[in-house]
Structure formats: C-alpha cells, structure tokens
GROMACS .gro file of C-alpha atoms in nm:
model
  365
    1MET     CA    1   1.004  -1.007  -0.174
    2ASN     CA    2   1.173  -0.971   0.163
    3ALA     CA    3   1.114  -1.235   0.428
    4ARG     CA    4   1.121  -0.961   0.694
    5TYR     CA    5   0.783  -0.835   0.579
    6LEU     CA    6   0.597  -1.143   0.456
    7SER     CA    7   0.581  -1.479   0.625
    8ILE     CA    8   0.427  -1.632   0.318
    9ILE     CA    9   0.508  -1.549  -0.042
   10VAL     CA   10   0.278  -1.593  -0.338
   11LEU     CA   11   0.401  -1.540  -0.694
   12LEU     CA   12   0.212  -1.266  -0.875
   13LEU     CA   13   0.112  -1.336  -1.233
   14ILE     CA   14   0.042  -1.051  -1.475
   15THR     CA   15  -0.174  -1.124  -1.777
   16SER     CA   16  -0.236  -0.939  -2.099
   17SER     CA   17  -0.570  -0.816  -1.960
   18ALA     CA   18  -0.370  -0.546  -1.779
   19ASN     CA   19  -0.289  -0.395  -2.117
   20ALA     CA   20  -0.627  -0.225  -2.141
   21GLN     CA   21  -0.661   0.153  -2.137
   22GLN     CA   22  -0.491   0.283  -1.825
   23ASP     CA   23  -0.689   0.448  -1.549
   24ALA     CA   24  -0.575   0.806  -1.482
   25THR     CA   25  -0.768   0.860  -1.158
   26ILE     CA   26  -0.650   0.768  -0.809
   27LYS     CA   27  -0.955   0.700  -0.590
   28VAL     CA   28  -0.907   0.760  -0.216
   29LEU     CA   29  -1.133   0.620   0.056
   30GLY     CA   30  -1.136   0.784   0.401
   31VAL     CA   31  -1.211   0.556   0.697
   32LEU     CA   32  -1.286   0.686   1.046
   33LEU     CA   33  -1.181   0.476   1.345
   34PRO     CA   34  -1.377   0.518   1.671
   35GLY     CA   35  -1.285   0.830   1.867
   36ALA     CA   36  -1.114   1.012   1.582
   37ASN     CA   37  -1.201   1.378   1.532
   38VAL     CA   38  -1.444   1.395   1.241
   39THR     CA   39  -1.371   1.758   1.152
   40THR     CA   40  -0.995   1.699   1.143
   41ALA     CA   41  -1.038   1.376   0.946
   42ASN     CA   42  -1.246   1.556   0.682
   43THR     CA   43  -0.982   1.831   0.660
   44TYR     CA   44  -0.708   1.572   0.614
   45LEU     CA   45  -0.905   1.382   0.352
   46GLY     CA   46  -1.003   1.695   0.162
   47SER     CA   47  -0.641   1.807   0.145
   48ILE     CA   48  -0.549   1.517  -0.081
   49PRO     CA   49  -0.745   1.604  -0.400
   50SER     CA   50  -0.731   1.979  -0.338
   51ARG     CA   51  -0.353   1.992  -0.295
   52TRP     CA   52  -0.248   1.711  -0.532
   53PRO     CA   53  -0.206   1.912  -0.857
   54GLY     CA   54   0.000   2.187  -0.698
   55ALA     CA   55   0.203   1.942  -0.491
   56THR     CA   56   0.306   1.720  -0.781
   57ASN     CA   57   0.256   1.902  -1.112
   58LEU     CA   58   0.132   1.560  -1.210
   59LEU     CA   59  -0.127   1.582  -1.484
   60PRO     CA   60  -0.328   1.414  -1.633
   61ILE     CA   61  -0.340   1.192  -1.322
   62SER     CA   62  -0.606   1.321  -1.083
   63VAL     CA   63  -0.721   1.230  -0.733
   64THR     CA   64  -1.086   1.187  -0.639
   65LEU     CA   65  -1.259   1.069  -0.322
   66ALA     CA   66  -1.442   0.737  -0.309
   67ASN     CA   67  -1.775   0.691  -0.127
   68GLY     CA   68  -1.885   1.034  -0.248
   69GLY     CA   69  -1.620   1.193  -0.025
   70ALA     CA   70  -1.797   1.068   0.289
   71LEU     CA   71  -1.596   0.902   0.564
   72LEU     CA   72  -1.661   0.533   0.618
   73SER     CA   73  -1.682   0.426   0.984
   74LEU     CA   74  -1.499   0.112   1.094
   75ILE     CA   75  -1.451  -0.050   1.433
   76SER     CA   76  -1.079  -0.060   1.508
   77LEU     CA   77  -0.942  -0.398   1.612
   78SER     CA   78  -0.628  -0.258   1.773
   79SER     CA   79  -0.489   0.049   1.946
   80GLY     CA   80  -0.147   0.183   2.033
   81ASN     CA   81   0.132   0.178   1.775
   82GLY     CA   82   0.061   0.271   1.416
   83GLN     CA   83   0.155  -0.051   1.239
   84PRO     CA   84  -0.071  -0.282   1.448
   85GLN     CA   85  -0.357  -0.034   1.409
   86LEU     CA   86  -0.305  -0.015   1.034
   87ASN     CA   87  -0.279  -0.394   0.997
   88ALA     CA   88  -0.595  -0.458   1.198
   89ALA     CA   89  -0.794  -0.188   1.022
   90MET     CA   90  -0.687  -0.312   0.678
   91THR     CA   91  -0.781  -0.671   0.764
   92ALA     CA   92  -1.125  -0.566   0.888
   93LEU     CA   93  -1.186  -0.346   0.583
   94GLU     CA   94  -1.090  -0.615   0.331
   95VAL     CA   95  -1.254  -0.911   0.502
   96GLN     CA   96  -1.578  -0.712   0.521
   97ASN     CA   97  -1.533  -0.614   0.154
   98LEU     CA   98  -1.577  -0.240   0.217
   99ARG     CA   99  -1.305  -0.099  -0.009
  100GLY     CA  100  -1.508  -0.096  -0.331
  101ASP     CA  101  -1.303   0.044  -0.620
  102ALA     CA  102  -1.084   0.273  -0.407
  103ASP     CA  103  -0.713   0.254  -0.490
  104VAL     CA  104  -0.589   0.411  -0.166
  105VAL     CA  105  -0.732   0.391   0.187
  106LEU     CA  106  -0.660   0.655   0.452
  107PHE     CA  107  -0.749   0.556   0.808
  108PHE     CA  108  -0.800   0.825   1.072
  109SER     CA  109  -0.716   0.722   1.429
  110PRO     CA  110  -0.782   0.919   1.750
  111HIS     CA  111  -0.426   0.849   1.867
  112ILE     CA  112  -0.112   0.666   1.753
  113SER     CA  113   0.151   0.593   2.018
  114ASP     CA  114   0.468   0.600   1.807
  115PHE     CA  115   0.392   0.830   1.510
  116CYS     CA  116   0.154   1.101   1.397
  117GLY     CA  117   0.102   0.892   1.086
  118LEU     CA  118   0.226   0.589   0.898
  119GLY     CA  119   0.230   0.523   0.524
  120SER     CA  120   0.364   0.198   0.382
  121GLY     CA  121   0.523   0.191   0.038
  122GLY     CA  122   0.494  -0.185   0.013
  123ASN     CA  123   0.708  -0.335  -0.261
  124TRP     CA  124   0.850   0.001  -0.362
  125ILE     CA  125   1.028   0.146  -0.061
  126TYR     CA  126   1.177  -0.170   0.088
  127PRO     CA  127   1.485  -0.341  -0.056
  128THR     CA  128   1.480  -0.672  -0.240
  129ASN     CA  129   1.842  -0.704  -0.346
  130PRO     CA  130   2.143  -0.470  -0.326
  131PRO     CA  131   2.223  -0.202  -0.428
  132PHE     CA  132   1.868  -0.095  -0.333
  133GLN     CA  133   1.819   0.123  -0.637
  134ASN     CA  134   1.533   0.165  -0.883
  135LYS     CA  135   1.281  -0.056  -0.704
  136PHE     CA  136   1.012   0.013  -0.961
  137VAL     CA  137   0.967  -0.300  -1.175
  138PRO     CA  138   0.759  -0.212  -1.484
  139ASP     CA  139   0.561  -0.466  -1.676
  140PRO     CA  140   0.710  -0.471  -2.030
  141ILE     CA  141   0.368  -0.423  -2.191
  142THR     CA  142   0.185  -0.179  -1.964
  143THR     CA  143   0.493  -0.009  -1.810
  144LEU     CA  144   0.308  -0.036  -1.475
  145ASP     CA  145   0.443  -0.201  -1.161
  146LEU     CA  146   0.148  -0.422  -1.070
  147ARG     CA  147   0.302  -0.594  -0.767
  148GLY     CA  148   0.132  -0.362  -0.520
  149SER     CA  149  -0.074  -0.528  -0.248
  150GLU     CA  150  -0.374  -0.419  -0.047
  151THR     CA  151  -0.150  -0.318   0.241
  152ALA     CA  152   0.082  -0.116   0.016
  153TYR     CA  153  -0.176   0.148  -0.071
  154ALA     CA  154  -0.297   0.237   0.279
  155ALA     CA  155  -0.194   0.487   0.543
  156ILE     CA  156  -0.307   0.581   0.892
  157VAL     CA  157  -0.295   0.930   1.047
  158SER     CA  158  -0.379   1.053   1.393
  159THR     CA  159  -0.631   1.333   1.435
  160ASP     CA  160  -0.469   1.448   1.761
  161CYS     CA  161  -0.159   1.578   1.578
  162ALA     CA  162  -0.225   1.940   1.486
  163ALA     CA  163  -0.177   2.012   1.115
  164ASP     CA  164  -0.397   2.158   0.844
  165GLY     CA  165  -0.398   1.852   0.622
  166GLN     CA  166  -0.024   1.839   0.561
  167LEU     CA  167   0.012   1.519   0.761
  168ALA     CA  168  -0.223   1.330   0.528
  169LEU     CA  169  -0.042   1.453   0.218
  170HIS     CA  170   0.287   1.349   0.378
  171GLU     CA  171   0.171   0.990   0.439
  172PHE     CA  172   0.010   0.986   0.095
  173GLY     CA  173   0.352   1.059  -0.055
  174HIS     CA  174   0.506   0.754   0.115
  175LEU     CA  175   0.259   0.531  -0.071
  176PHE     CA  176   0.423   0.638  -0.398
  177GLY     CA  177   0.780   0.568  -0.285
  178ALA     CA  178   0.871   0.918  -0.162
  179GLY     CA  179   1.107   0.927   0.135
  180HIS     CA  180   1.206   1.162   0.417
  181ASP     CA  181   1.494   1.408   0.400
  182LEU     CA  182   1.849   1.276   0.442
  183ALA     CA  183   1.931   1.552   0.690
  184HIS     CA  184   1.735   1.372   0.961
  185GLU     CA  185   1.702   1.010   0.846
  186SER     CA  186   1.982   0.813   0.685
  187ASN     CA  187   1.791   0.485   0.637
  188PRO     CA  188   1.905   0.375   0.290
  189ASP     CA  189   1.595   0.164   0.220
  190ALA     CA  190   1.290   0.387   0.256
  191PHE     CA  191   1.261   0.537  -0.091
  192LEU     CA  192   1.199   0.428  -0.450
  193PHE     CA  193   1.508   0.574  -0.622
  194PRO     CA  194   1.833   0.700  -0.468
  195ASP     CA  195   1.710   1.057  -0.530
  196SER     CA  196   1.351   1.004  -0.405
  197ARG     CA  197   1.416   1.202  -0.088
  198ALA     CA  198   1.263   1.521   0.049
  199HIS     CA  199   1.438   1.856   0.043
  200PHE     CA  200   1.529   2.023   0.371
  201TRP     CA  201   1.719   2.345   0.424
  202MET     CA  202   1.767   2.550   0.737
  203GLN     CA  203   1.978   2.863   0.779
  204LEU     CA  204   2.134   2.920   1.121
  205TYR     CA  205   2.252   3.252   1.259
  206MET     CA  206   2.443   3.241   1.589
  207GLY     CA  207   2.277   2.915   1.670
  208ILE     CA  208   1.924   3.049   1.621
  209PRO     CA  209   1.714   2.922   1.329
  210VAL     CA  210   1.617   3.237   1.141
  211ALA     CA  211   1.475   3.073   0.831
  212SER     CA  212   1.356   2.725   0.757
  213TYR     CA  213   1.206   2.552   0.459
  214GLN     CA  214   1.117   2.194   0.395
  215THR     CA  215   0.890   2.016   0.150
  216ILE     CA  216   0.593   1.803   0.248
  217MET     CA  217   0.800   1.483   0.295
  218GLY     CA  218   1.050   1.643   0.535
  219SER     CA  219   1.079   1.451   0.861
  220MET     CA  220   1.097   1.751   1.095
  221PRO     CA  221   0.793   1.832   1.313
  222LEU     CA  222   0.492   1.971   1.130
  223SER     CA  223   0.520   2.288   1.339
  224TYR     CA  224   0.794   2.395   1.098
  225ARG     CA  225   0.516   2.453   0.843
  226PRO     CA  226   0.655   2.273   0.540
  227SER     CA  227   0.548   2.381   0.195
  228TRP     CA  228   0.261   2.210   0.017
  229THR     CA  229   0.490   2.056  -0.247
  230TYR     CA  230   0.684   1.738  -0.303
  231SER     CA  231   1.052   1.804  -0.366
  232SER     CA  232   1.179   1.821  -0.724
  233TRP     CA  233   1.541   1.928  -0.664
  234SER     CA  234   1.838   1.728  -0.791
  235GLN     CA  235   1.912   1.440  -0.550
  236THR     CA  236   1.596   1.524  -0.350
  237ASN     CA  237   1.334   1.440  -0.607
  238ASN     CA  238   1.011   1.315  -0.450
  239GLN     CA  239   0.823   1.407  -0.764
  240ARG     CA  240   1.025   1.168  -0.979
  241ALA     CA  241   0.912   0.880  -0.758
  242ILE     CA  242   0.549   0.991  -0.762
  243GLN     CA  243   0.545   1.043  -1.138
  244THR     CA  244   0.681   0.690  -1.180
  245THR     CA  245   0.434   0.511  -0.955
  246ALA     CA  246   0.112   0.715  -0.984
  247PHE     CA  247  -0.029   0.526  -1.282
  248SER     CA  248   0.033   0.196  -1.103
  249VAL     CA  249  -0.158   0.317  -0.798
  250ALA     CA  250  -0.442   0.445  -1.017
  251ASN     CA  251  -0.470   0.106  -1.186
  252TYR     CA  252  -0.466  -0.101  -0.867
  253ARG     CA  253  -0.846  -0.111  -0.825
  254VAL     CA  254  -1.044  -0.038  -1.138
  255SER     CA  255  -1.418   0.024  -1.159
  256ALA     CA  256  -1.630  -0.121  -1.435
  257THR     CA  257  -1.610   0.209  -1.622
  258GLY     CA  258  -1.247   0.284  -1.547
  259GLY     CA  259  -0.930   0.168  -1.716
  260GLY     CA  260  -0.771  -0.172  -1.672
  261GLY     CA  261  -0.950  -0.505  -1.694
  262GLY     CA  262  -1.266  -0.621  -1.524
  263GLY     CA  263  -1.427  -0.962  -1.506
  264GLY     CA  264  -1.651  -1.064  -1.790
  265GLY     CA  265  -1.935  -1.249  -1.629
  266GLY     CA  266  -2.088  -1.416  -1.934
  267GLY     CA  267  -2.435  -1.396  -1.779
  268CYS     CA  268  -2.338  -1.545  -1.441
  269GLY     CA  269  -2.254  -1.373  -1.116
  270LEU     CA  270  -1.949  -1.352  -0.892
  271THR     CA  271  -1.948  -1.619  -0.621
  272ILE     CA  272  -1.729  -1.702  -0.322
  273PRO     CA  273  -1.451  -1.951  -0.410
  274THR     CA  274  -1.502  -2.306  -0.281
  275ASN     CA  275  -1.304  -2.627  -0.242
  276VAL     CA  276  -0.975  -2.462  -0.141
  277THR     CA  277  -0.726  -2.751  -0.139
  278GLY     CA  278  -0.352  -2.796  -0.169
  279TYR     CA  279  -0.066  -3.039  -0.187
  280HIS     CA  280   0.296  -3.048  -0.074
  281ILE     CA  281   0.564  -2.976  -0.335
  282ALA     CA  282   0.899  -2.962  -0.156
  283THR     CA  283   1.052  -2.913   0.188
  284CYS     CA  284   1.333  -2.660   0.241
  285ALA     CA  285   1.315  -2.548  -0.120
  286PRO     CA  286   1.464  -2.296  -0.072
  287PRO     CA  287   1.546  -2.310   0.302
  288PRO     CA  288   1.372  -2.238   0.531
  289ALA     CA  289   1.055  -2.252   0.321
  290THR     CA  290   0.818  -2.539   0.250
  291GLN     CA  291   0.644  -2.519  -0.088
  292TYR     CA  292   0.281  -2.603  -0.160
  293GLN     CA  293   0.040  -2.564  -0.449
  294VAL     CA  294  -0.307  -2.434  -0.356
  295ASN     CA  295  -0.613  -2.470  -0.584
  296TRP     CA  296  -0.976  -2.361  -0.559
  297SER     CA  297  -1.305  -2.384  -0.749
  298MET     CA  298  -1.548  -2.125  -0.885
  299ALA     CA  299  -1.909  -2.174  -0.987
  300CYS     CA  300  -1.864  -1.910  -1.259
  301PRO     CA  301  -1.495  -1.844  -1.333
  302SER     CA  302  -1.573  -1.597  -1.612
  303ALA     CA  303  -1.722  -1.354  -1.358
  304ALA     CA  304  -1.385  -1.306  -1.184
  305SER     CA  305  -1.112  -1.076  -1.315
  306HIS     CA  306  -0.866  -1.198  -1.050
  307TYR     CA  307  -0.837  -1.366  -0.711
  308GLU     CA  308  -0.688  -1.245  -0.384
  309VAL     CA  309  -0.485  -1.484  -0.169
  310TRP     CA  310  -0.504  -1.427   0.209
  311TYR     CA  311  -0.323  -1.603   0.492
  312SER     CA  312  -0.355  -1.645   0.867
  313GLN     CA  313  -0.014  -1.707   1.026
  314PRO     CA  314   0.009  -1.850   1.280
  315ASP     CA  315  -0.312  -2.035   1.210
  316GLY     CA  316  -0.594  -1.862   1.399
  317SER     CA  317  -0.453  -1.509   1.377
  318LEU     CA  318  -0.600  -1.226   1.170
  319TYR     CA  319  -0.597  -1.282   0.795
  320ARG     CA  320  -0.352  -1.075   0.590
  321PHE     CA  321  -0.345  -1.007   0.217
  322SER     CA  322  -0.060  -1.183   0.035
  323GLY     CA  323  -0.101  -1.144  -0.339
  324THR     CA  324  -0.309  -1.158  -0.656
  325GLU     CA  325  -0.367  -1.450  -0.893
  326PHE     CA  326  -0.540  -1.458  -1.230
  327GLY     CA  327  -0.605  -1.834  -1.234
  328GLN     CA  328  -0.751  -2.079  -0.983
  329SER     CA  329  -0.417  -2.198  -0.847
  330THR     CA  330  -0.114  -2.048  -0.675
  331PRO     CA  331   0.225  -2.164  -0.546
  332VAL     CA  332   0.283  -2.095  -0.176
  333TRP     CA  333   0.600  -2.091   0.034
  334VAL     CA  334   0.562  -2.101   0.413
  335TRP     CA  335   0.803  -2.102   0.705
  336GLY     CA  336   0.814  -2.036   1.079
  337ALA     CA  337   0.453  -2.129   1.152
  338ASN     CA  338   0.158  -2.298   0.983
  339SER     CA  339  -0.044  -2.070   0.755
  340ARG     CA  340  -0.414  -2.105   0.675
  341ILE     CA  341  -0.492  -1.996   0.319
  342ALA     CA  342  -0.824  -1.840   0.213
  343ILE     CA  343  -0.927  -1.701  -0.126
  344ARG     CA  344  -1.169  -1.440  -0.247
  345ALA     CA  345  -1.280  -1.362  -0.602
  346CYS     CA  346  -1.288  -1.012  -0.750
  347SER     CA  347  -1.448  -0.846  -1.051
  348GLY     CA  348  -1.380  -0.499  -1.185
  349VAL     CA  349  -1.633  -0.363  -0.934
  350ALA     CA  350  -1.608  -0.560  -0.609
  351CYS     CA  351  -1.473  -0.867  -0.431
  352THR     CA  352  -1.645  -1.148  -0.245
  353SER     CA  353  -1.585  -1.222   0.120
  354LEU     CA  354  -1.311  -1.469   0.212
  355SER     CA  355  -1.382  -1.832   0.131
  356PRO     CA  356  -1.507  -2.043   0.426
  357SER     CA  357  -1.311  -2.325   0.265
  358THR     CA  358  -0.941  -2.298   0.355
  359TYR     CA  359  -0.613  -2.489   0.332
  360VAL     CA  360  -0.342  -2.513   0.598
  361ALA     CA  361   0.014  -2.498   0.468
  362VAL     CA  362   0.232  -2.672   0.729
  363SER     CA  363   0.580  -2.539   0.801
  364LEU     CA  364   0.810  -2.843   0.780
  365CYS     CA  365   1.163  -2.711   0.733
   0.00000   0.00000   0.00000
C-alpha cells in the first residue's frame, strides 16, 4: 500500500473460506445527503442497473439496488470538496452500520466544490511499485482481488451538475479501475492497466468542432453528451478493467444467501468485540513506522466471518476503515501521529458497531 493514502497499514489475510461459490451480483446502495435533489438522485441511481449491461457487455454479472432501491438518508458531516465529504459520509455510514450487504455505496450531495463527482478506485487505480502496470492482484484460489476496502467501493456525485444519469455511471466506472481519456489527463497512475483508459475523439474543421464522441469515462464536460458505453478500443479499454474487477466488487459484501463465505454462528449471536489490547513490536521497522500487534476478544467467535479494523489518526479524529482480518489479531504499523484502533465484527449479513474498547498505537520513530 502507498503511504500517501493510508497513515496506518494493516496486513490483509485471505482464507480458504473465500473459495466458496462466487457472487455474481453487485449490490448498490444510494445515500442522500441533506439538500440533495431527490429526483436527480433517483435518476442517477436508477441509471446504474438500467445502463450496466449495455455499457459493459458484462454478463453474467448483474447490478441490483440495495434497500429495495430506496435512497437512505444520512446527515453529512462535511461540506465543500468531494474527498472530505466522501470520507465523512463513509465514516458515518460504517460507524452506524447502515451499509448492510451492499457492495457499492453512491452518495448524492447537493454541491461539491471541486468536482461534479468523485469515485475512488482504492487499491486498484493507485500505484504501489513501478512500472504501475497490472495493479489487479488475484488470489491464486479464487482469482479475485480481495484487498478492496470500504472506502474503495464508494463514490459521491453532486445533484447540481446537470446530466441524465451519466455522471453516476462515470463515477461507478472509476470504482472498477477505469480511467479518464489520455487526451485530457496524462496522470499515469489513475487506471488499472496501461490500456484502461477512456476513448475520446473529436474532429475539427477550421477550428470549429463539428463532431465529437467520447465514452462514459471521458473527462470532457458532460455537455458533450458522451455515449452510454465504457470504451473497448485497443489502448483505451475501460471494459477490460471492469471485466477484471467486477467479480471482486460483487464479492466484497456477501449476504447470507449470496456467494462467498458468511459467519457460522453455532447457535450464538454476533457481539461487539471487547478487550482490544496491543503491544509494541519494533520501532522504525521499517522507517518511519512503529510496529504493534493488536488483539481483541469475542464472546462467540464462530458467529463472525471476519473483522474490520478501524483507526482514528490523529487520536480523536473521525474513524477510518483500514482493513479486514479473519482472526482476532492484526499487525499494525503507525507513523506521523498516534492512532487509536477500534474493531468491529461482521457476519455474512451485517456488522456490529465499533468496539468501545480501543488501543492507542503510539508513533515513536
């Protein structure tokens, strides 16, 4: 992982339980922030499942709406730029345990200062090591990339940017590792594969644009009316990225009746983790990180399919999701500021709230 994006790193462990039958449905939850236009938000949300087959030619993977297709209302904790709004909304949603079994969350804001929308590709679109190619890391058994985090499968769109749903489908594409067109953005990092870019073509006649065409991921203004497709041309192949990552997104959150693995239970119920403790392992190993081991207890471990590790850095700030563990212990590296660690337990259906018991990892290097 890249230290630019995470202040604290938790190793992700993948167990053989992920080798169950794969889920072929991507479940999308729409969340309305105060002041957003409800009619526009519903149009945006409805464009995802209705346009997905024609945009991707990606069958048998389908898209359905969580919460019966109804928008969930959430009080926004931030305003202004897209990334702070998205971070605050995601934290509130997860701490309040409102996601359910949705794989992807789309937030609808009344206004975003710097963008019309923002979709984060998480581990897929940002570089880890040169040469920044083929960032998909498949598990050797499942062929899925299961590193995705809660914040990787979420996007935010503004309802004051006029578009008939294309904006939502654009941000949705970013979540699968699809990038903008090279004609207008040369950033070498923001795509899954070297050819995971959008297609853009414009014919000029005496300096006047007489014909224009761009696919849904093109970075030109939406007033250019891009097509409702993801690019599949040579060297501009959004669809290759989406076809690679879609099963991983579908298997991020799995319902009790879906694919993937859920917690057993063994007659006992899911409870909030307790007794979150830790101990120091090494200082400046590697620099500038200090390493700790964090442990926790569960009244009924068999009820949990996995655990989510959250951190507040600096201590007292909003909690952020860091990673997934399948046992009751995790290594932690921290630098720059002290980080308070909290845990929550998850089954195949839902997750608990964050543990009141926490551990503070002190930055020593």
